[in-house]
JSON list of C-alpha atoms in Angstrom, two decimals:
[
{"chain": "A", "resi": 1, "resn": "MET", "atom": "CA", "xyz": [-52.64, 96.20, -142.75]},
{"chain": "A", "resi": 2, "resn": "ASP", "atom": "CA", "xyz": [-53.05, 99.76, -144.06]},
{"chain": "A", "resi": 3, "resn": "ALA", "atom": "CA", "xyz": [-56.09, 100.16, -146.35]},
{"chain": "A", "resi": 4, "resn": "PHE", "atom": "CA", "xyz": [-54.14, 102.72, -148.38]},
{"chain": "A", "resi": 5, "resn": "TYR", "atom": "CA", "xyz": [-52.00, 99.99, -149.96]},
{"chain": "A", "resi": 6, "resn": "ARG", "atom": "CA", "xyz": [-54.61, 99.40, -152.60]},
{"chain": "A", "resi": 7, "resn": "PRO", "atom": "CA", "xyz": [-53.74, 95.69, -152.48]},
{"chain": "A", "resi": 8, "resn": "SER", "atom": "CA", "xyz": [-53.51, 93.74, -155.73]},
{"chain": "A", "resi": 9, "resn": "GLY", "atom": "CA", "xyz": [-51.94, 90.29, -156.02]},
{"chain": "A", "resi": 10, "resn": "MET", "atom": "CA", "xyz": [-51.27, 88.22, -152.93]},
{"chain": "A", "resi": 11, "resn": "ALA", "atom": "CA", "xyz": [-49.37, 85.01, -152.15]},
{"chain": "A", "resi": 12, "resn": "VAL", "atom": "CA", "xyz": [-48.58, 82.98, -149.01]},
{"chain": "A", "resi": 13, "resn": "TYR", "atom": "CA", "xyz": [-44.89, 82.22, -148.63]},
{"chain": "A", "resi": 14, "resn": "ARG", "atom": "CA", "xyz": [-44.18, 78.51, -148.19]},
{"chain": "A", "resi": 15, "resn": "GLY", "atom": "CA", "xyz": [-40.57, 78.30, -149.40]},
{"chain": "A", "resi": 16, "resn": "GLU", "atom": "CA", "xyz": [-37.30, 77.35, -147.76]},
{"chain": "A", "resi": 17, "resn": "LEU", "atom": "CA", "xyz": [-35.10, 80.22, -148.96]},
{"chain": "A", "resi": 18, "resn": "PHE", "atom": "CA", "xyz": [-36.40, 82.56, -146.23]},
{"chain": "A", "resi": 19, "resn": "PRO", "atom": "CA", "xyz": [-37.51, 80.33, -143.31]},
{"chain": "A", "resi": 20, "resn": "GLU", "atom": "CA", "xyz": [-38.49, 83.30, -141.15]},
{"chain": "A", "resi": 21, "resn": "TRP", "atom": "CA", "xyz": [-41.11, 84.24, -143.77]},
{"chain": "A", "resi": 22, "resn": "GLN", "atom": "CA", "xyz": [-43.03, 80.90, -143.47]},
{"chain": "A", "resi": 23, "resn": "GLY", "atom": "CA", "xyz": [-46.80, 81.59, -143.73]},
{"chain": "A", "resi": 24, "resn": "ASP", "atom": "CA", "xyz": [-46.32, 85.34, -144.30]},
{"chain": "A", "resi": 25, "resn": "LEU", "atom": "CA", "xyz": [-48.44, 87.10, -146.91]},
{"chain": "A", "resi": 26, "resn": "LEU", "atom": "CA", "xyz": [-46.77, 88.89, -149.79]},
{"chain": "A", "resi": 27, "resn": "VAL", "atom": "CA", "xyz": [-49.16, 91.60, -150.91]},
{"chain": "A", "resi": 28, "resn": "GLY", "atom": "CA", "xyz": [-48.79, 93.75, -154.00]},
{"chain": "A", "resi": 29, "resn": "ALA", "atom": "CA", "xyz": [-49.32, 97.42, -153.03]},
{"chain": "A", "resi": 30, "resn": "LEU", "atom": "CA", "xyz": [-50.35, 99.56, -155.97]},
{"chain": "A", "resi": 31, "resn": "VAL", "atom": "CA", "xyz": [-50.07, 102.93, -154.19]},
{"chain": "A", "resi": 32, "resn": "ASN", "atom": "CA", "xyz": [-46.77, 102.14, -152.44]},
{"chain": "A", "resi": 33, "resn": "ARG", "atom": "CA", "xyz": [-45.30, 100.57, -155.60]},
{"chain": "A", "resi": 34, "resn": "GLU", "atom": "CA", "xyz": [-43.90, 97.61, -153.68]},
{"chain": "A", "resi": 35, "resn": "VAL", "atom": "CA", "xyz": [-44.71, 94.23, -152.21]},
{"chain": "A", "resi": 36, "resn": "ARG", "atom": "CA", "xyz": [-45.58, 94.31, -148.49]},
{"chain": "A", "resi": 37, "resn": "ARG", "atom": "CA", "xyz": [-44.70, 91.37, -146.26]},
{"chain": "A", "resi": 38, "resn": "VAL", "atom": "CA", "xyz": [-47.44, 90.83, -143.71]},
{"chain": "A", "resi": 39, "resn": "ARG", "atom": "CA", "xyz": [-47.27, 88.34, -140.81]},
{"chain": "A", "resi": 40, "resn": "TRP", "atom": "CA", "xyz": [-50.29, 86.92, -138.99]},
{"chain": "A", "resi": 41, "resn": "GLN", "atom": "CA", "xyz": [-50.10, 87.18, -135.22]},
{"chain": "A", "resi": 42, "resn": "GLU", "atom": "CA", "xyz": [-51.35, 84.51, -132.80]},
{"chain": "A", "resi": 43, "resn": "ASP", "atom": "CA", "xyz": [-54.28, 86.72, -131.88]},
{"chain": "A", "resi": 44, "resn": "GLY", "atom": "CA", "xyz": [-55.41, 86.85, -135.51]},
{"chain": "A", "resi": 45, "resn": "SER", "atom": "CA", "xyz": [-54.22, 90.37, -136.20]},
{"chain": "A", "resi": 46, "resn": "ALA", "atom": "CA", "xyz": [-51.82, 91.24, -139.04]},
{"chain": "A", "resi": 47, "resn": "GLU", "atom": "CA", "xyz": [-48.43, 92.89, -138.62]},
{"chain": "A", "resi": 48, "resn": "ASP", "atom": "CA", "xyz": [-46.94, 94.90, -141.49]},
{"chain": "A", "resi": 49, "resn": "VAL", "atom": "CA", "xyz": [-43.33, 93.72, -141.45]},
{"chain": "A", "resi": 50, "resn": "GLU", "atom": "CA", "xyz": [-41.57, 95.37, -144.40]},
{"chain": "A", "resi": 51, "resn": "GLY", "atom": "CA", "xyz": [-41.75, 96.61, -147.97]},
{"chain": "A", "resi": 52, "resn": "LEU", "atom": "CA", "xyz": [-39.95, 94.74, -150.75]},
{"chain": "A", "resi": 53, "resn": "PHE", "atom": "CA", "xyz": [-38.99, 95.58, -154.34]},
{"chain": "A", "resi": 54, "resn": "GLY", "atom": "CA", "xyz": [-39.67, 99.32, -153.92]},
{"chain": "A", "resi": 55, "resn": "GLU", "atom": "CA", "xyz": [-36.59, 100.03, -156.05]},
{"chain": "A", "resi": 56, "resn": "LEU", "atom": "CA", "xyz": [-38.53, 98.72, -159.07]},
{"chain": "A", "resi": 57, "resn": "ASP", "atom": "CA", "xyz": [-40.85, 101.75, -158.82]},
{"chain": "A", "resi": 58, "resn": "ALA", "atom": "CA", "xyz": [-43.63, 99.78, -160.54]},
{"chain": "A", "resi": 59, "resn": "ARG", "atom": "CA", "xyz": [-47.30, 99.30, -159.79]},
{"chain": "A", "resi": 60, "resn": "ILE", "atom": "CA", "xyz": [-47.34, 95.65, -158.59]},
{"chain": "A", "resi": 61, "resn": "ARG", "atom": "CA", "xyz": [-50.38, 93.84, -159.99]},
{"chain": "A", "resi": 62, "resn": "ASP", "atom": "CA", "xyz": [-49.60, 90.18, -159.26]},
{"chain": "A", "resi": 63, "resn": "VAL", "atom": "CA", "xyz": [-47.45, 88.37, -156.66]},
{"chain": "A", "resi": 64, "resn": "ARG", "atom": "CA", "xyz": [-46.36, 84.73, -156.88]},
{"chain": "A", "resi": 65, "resn": "VAL", "atom": "CA", "xyz": [-43.80, 82.54, -155.15]},
{"chain": "A", "resi": 66, "resn": "GLY", "atom": "CA", "xyz": [-41.88, 80.56, -157.77]},
{"chain": "A", "resi": 67, "resn": "PRO", "atom": "CA", "xyz": [-40.69, 76.97, -157.61]},
{"chain": "A", "resi": 68, "resn": "GLU", "atom": "CA", "xyz": [-37.36, 77.98, -156.02]},
{"chain": "A", "resi": 69, "resn": "ALA", "atom": "CA", "xyz": [-39.27, 79.90, -153.32]},
{"chain": "A", "resi": 70, "resn": "ARG", "atom": "CA", "xyz": [-38.32, 83.21, -154.86]},
{"chain": "A", "resi": 71, "resn": "SER", "atom": "CA", "xyz": [-40.97, 85.90, -154.90]},
{"chain": "A", "resi": 72, "resn": "THR", "atom": "CA", "xyz": [-41.78, 87.35, -158.31]},
{"chain": "A", "resi": 73, "resn": "CYS", "atom": "CA", "xyz": [-43.92, 90.33, -159.21]}
]
């Protein structure tokens, strides 16, 4: 994971809406103004998968996964 994200809030995805995201981290990225989806690899390293919610153009400070397994920021 890139140290330049300036990570803020973080949540582990455990929902059913996006099964391929199971166990992935959703990390608020202050500098990038988005939420980064990060997947743990079997060797313990982290893979930066994609940016989410960049269209909001907001400094993300908190990340949560709601009761319907939808990510909110």
